[in-house]
């Protein structure tokens, strides 16, 4: 868990096993990669053929179980703040397949 210690109190982006995109400040973590985000938001990125805009849903304080975490990374806050997320379009990220 020492590798995530440097992420505490920093803005992170998490992709979950069910393809959700979560952004927030990493408040806590443990050896099982259970994560606590403060000021969490879930980003719903629409595909180019959808007419409705992409959205960010405020979640507040949010717990993510470690077995649901696919990836976690630091966010470049200046770049992230400069993006109008309602205008972003993208492809769907597939979920995890267990074989």
PDB file of C-alpha atoms in Angstrom:
ATOM      1  CA  UNK A   1       0.000   0.000   0.000  1.00  0.00           C
ATOM      2  CA  UNK A   2       3.033   2.269   0.262  1.00  0.00           C
ATOM      3  CA  UNK A   3       2.655   3.029  -3.436  1.00  0.00           C
ATOM      4  CA  UNK A   4      -0.719   4.768  -2.831  1.00  0.00           C
ATOM      5  CA  UNK A   5       0.518   6.656   0.228  1.00  0.00           C
ATOM      6  CA  UNK A   6       1.793   9.442  -2.015  1.00  0.00           C
ATOM      7  CA  UNK A   7      -1.705   9.866  -3.483  1.00  0.00           C
ATOM      8  CA  UNK A   8      -3.349  10.769  -0.146  1.00  0.00           C
ATOM      9  CA  UNK A   9      -4.980  14.245  -0.242  1.00  0.00           C
ATOM     10  CA  UNK A  10      -4.453  14.447  -4.022  1.00  0.00           C
ATOM     11  CA  UNK A  11      -7.004  14.352  -6.834  1.00  0.00           C
ATOM     12  CA  UNK A  12      -7.232  10.898  -8.419  1.00  0.00           C
ATOM     13  CA  UNK A  13      -9.206   9.197 -11.161  1.00  0.00           C
ATOM     14  CA  UNK A  14     -10.363   5.623 -10.631  1.00  0.00           C
ATOM     15  CA  UNK A  15     -11.704   3.172 -13.210  1.00  0.00           C
ATOM     16  CA  UNK A  16     -13.753   0.404 -11.610  1.00  0.00           C
ATOM     17  CA  UNK A  17     -14.364  -3.194 -12.673  1.00  0.00           C
ATOM     18  CA  UNK A  18     -17.842  -2.225 -13.899  1.00  0.00           C
ATOM     19  CA  UNK A  19     -16.391   0.586 -16.074  1.00  0.00           C
ATOM     20  CA  UNK A  20     -17.342   3.514 -13.860  1.00  0.00           C
ATOM     21  CA  UNK A  21     -15.095   6.591 -13.872  1.00  0.00           C
ATOM     22  CA  UNK A  22     -14.746   8.230 -10.459  1.00  0.00           C
ATOM     23  CA  UNK A  23     -12.791  11.385  -9.632  1.00  0.00           C
ATOM     24  CA  UNK A  24     -12.098  12.811  -6.185  1.00  0.00           C
ATOM     25  CA  UNK A  25      -9.566  13.474  -3.470  1.00  0.00           C
ATOM     26  CA  UNK A  26      -8.087  10.291  -2.012  1.00  0.00           C
ATOM     27  CA  UNK A  27      -8.806  10.557   1.715  1.00  0.00           C
ATOM     28  CA  UNK A  28      -7.744   7.061   2.818  1.00  0.00           C
ATOM     29  CA  UNK A  29      -6.701   3.627   1.592  1.00  0.00           C
ATOM     30  CA  UNK A  30      -5.709   0.291   3.087  1.00  0.00           C
ATOM     31  CA  UNK A  31      -3.681  -2.818   2.215  1.00  0.00           C
ATOM     32  CA  UNK A  32      -6.674  -4.287   0.318  1.00  0.00           C
ATOM     33  CA  UNK A  33      -6.874  -1.191  -1.930  1.00  0.00           C
ATOM     34  CA  UNK A  34     -10.164  -0.130  -0.353  1.00  0.00           C
ATOM     35  CA  UNK A  35     -10.351   3.585  -1.143  1.00  0.00           C
ATOM     36  CA  UNK A  36     -12.144   6.557   0.407  1.00  0.00           C
ATOM     37  CA  UNK A  37     -12.723   9.563  -1.843  1.00  0.00           C
ATOM     38  CA  UNK A  38     -13.832  12.969  -0.645  1.00  0.00           C
ATOM     39  CA  UNK A  39     -15.570  15.353  -3.061  1.00  0.00           C
ATOM     40  CA  UNK A  40     -16.159  12.353  -5.343  1.00  0.00           C
ATOM     41  CA  UNK A  41     -17.823  12.667  -8.746  1.00  0.00           C
ATOM     42  CA  UNK A  42     -18.803  10.026 -11.255  1.00  0.00           C
ATOM     43  CA  UNK A  43     -18.265  10.952 -14.889  1.00  0.00           C
ATOM     44  CA  UNK A  44     -20.777   9.627 -17.406  1.00  0.00           C
ATOM     45  CA  UNK A  45     -19.069  10.125 -20.772  1.00  0.00           C
ATOM     46  CA  UNK A  46     -21.530   9.819 -23.660  1.00  0.00           C
ATOM     47  CA  UNK A  47     -20.703   8.239 -27.011  1.00  0.00           C
ATOM     48  CA  UNK A  48     -20.510  10.464 -30.112  1.00  0.00           C
ATOM     49  CA  UNK A  49     -23.860   9.185 -31.425  1.00  0.00           C
ATOM     50  CA  UNK A  50     -25.723  10.197 -28.225  1.00  0.00           C
ATOM     51  CA  UNK A  51     -27.349  13.625 -28.328  1.00  0.00           C
ATOM     52  CA  UNK A  52     -27.374  14.316 -24.590  1.00  0.00           C
ATOM     53  CA  UNK A  53     -24.274  15.877 -22.982  1.00  0.00           C
ATOM     54  CA  UNK A  54     -21.851  14.023 -20.754  1.00  0.00           C
ATOM     55  CA  UNK A  55     -22.386  14.656 -17.036  1.00  0.00           C
ATOM     56  CA  UNK A  56     -20.579  14.627 -13.710  1.00  0.00           C
ATOM     57  CA  UNK A  57     -22.665  13.360 -10.792  1.00  0.00           C
ATOM     58  CA  UNK A  58     -21.658  14.572  -7.317  1.00  0.00           C
ATOM     59  CA  UNK A  59     -21.251  11.673  -4.875  1.00  0.00           C
ATOM     60  CA  UNK A  60     -19.623  13.409  -1.901  1.00  0.00           C
ATOM     61  CA  UNK A  61     -17.746  11.063   0.448  1.00  0.00           C
ATOM     62  CA  UNK A  62     -17.444   7.706  -1.331  1.00  0.00           C
ATOM     63  CA  UNK A  63     -16.009   4.275  -0.494  1.00  0.00           C
ATOM     64  CA  UNK A  64     -14.737   1.935  -3.215  1.00  0.00           C
ATOM     65  CA  UNK A  65     -13.997  -1.682  -2.373  1.00  0.00           C
ATOM     66  CA  UNK A  66     -10.516  -2.751  -3.406  1.00  0.00           C
ATOM     67  CA  UNK A  67     -11.700  -5.711  -5.469  1.00  0.00           C
ATOM     68  CA  UNK A  68     -13.648  -3.273  -7.658  1.00  0.00           C
ATOM     69  CA  UNK A  69     -10.636  -1.044  -8.496  1.00  0.00           C
ATOM     70  CA  UNK A  70      -9.128  -1.568 -11.966  1.00  0.00           C
ATOM     71  CA  UNK A  71      -6.828   1.433 -12.044  1.00  0.00           C
ATOM     72  CA  UNK A  72      -6.046   4.582 -10.127  1.00  0.00           C
ATOM     73  CA  UNK A  73      -3.978   7.542 -11.216  1.00  0.00           C
ATOM     74  CA  UNK A  74      -3.159  11.110 -10.261  1.00  0.00           C
ATOM     75  CA  UNK A  75      -5.061  13.868 -12.049  1.00  0.00           C
ATOM     76  CA  UNK A  76      -3.389  16.928 -13.549  1.00  0.00           C
ATOM     77  CA  UNK A  77      -5.730  19.369 -11.815  1.00  0.00           C
ATOM     78  CA  UNK A  78      -5.010  22.356 -14.062  1.00  0.00           C
ATOM     79  CA  UNK A  79      -5.709  20.309 -17.196  1.00  0.00           C
ATOM     80  CA  UNK A  80      -8.760  18.610 -15.635  1.00  0.00           C
ATOM     81  CA  UNK A  81     -10.247  21.955 -14.568  1.00  0.00           C
ATOM     82  CA  UNK A  82      -9.773  23.379 -18.070  1.00  0.00           C
ATOM     83  CA  UNK A  83     -11.960  20.689 -19.690  1.00  0.00           C
ATOM     84  CA  UNK A  84     -15.695  21.213 -20.180  1.00  0.00           C
ATOM     85  CA  UNK A  85     -16.790  17.658 -19.361  1.00  0.00           C
ATOM     86  CA  UNK A  86     -20.292  18.186 -20.786  1.00  0.00           C
ATOM     87  CA  UNK A  87     -18.761  18.411 -24.278  1.00  0.00           C
ATOM     88  CA  UNK A  88     -16.534  15.326 -23.991  1.00  0.00           C
ATOM     89  CA  UNK A  89     -17.575  12.259 -25.998  1.00  0.00           C
ATOM     90  CA  UNK A  90     -15.897   8.861 -26.033  1.00  0.00           C
ATOM     91  CA  UNK A  91     -16.140   5.127 -26.484  1.00  0.00           C
ATOM     92  CA  UNK A  92     -17.587   2.812 -23.865  1.00  0.00           C
ATOM     93  CA  UNK A  93     -15.043   1.063 -21.654  1.00  0.00           C
ATOM     94  CA  UNK A  94     -15.841  -2.627 -21.329  1.00  0.00           C
ATOM     95  CA  UNK A  95     -16.138  -4.298 -17.941  1.00  0.00           C
ATOM     96  CA  UNK A  96     -13.987  -7.105 -16.593  1.00  0.00           C
ATOM     97  CA  UNK A  97     -14.649 -10.631 -17.854  1.00  0.00           C
ATOM     98  CA  UNK A  98     -13.843 -13.490 -15.527  1.00  0.00           C
ATOM     99  CA  UNK A  99     -12.892 -16.742 -17.253  1.00  0.00           C
TER     100      UNK A  99
END
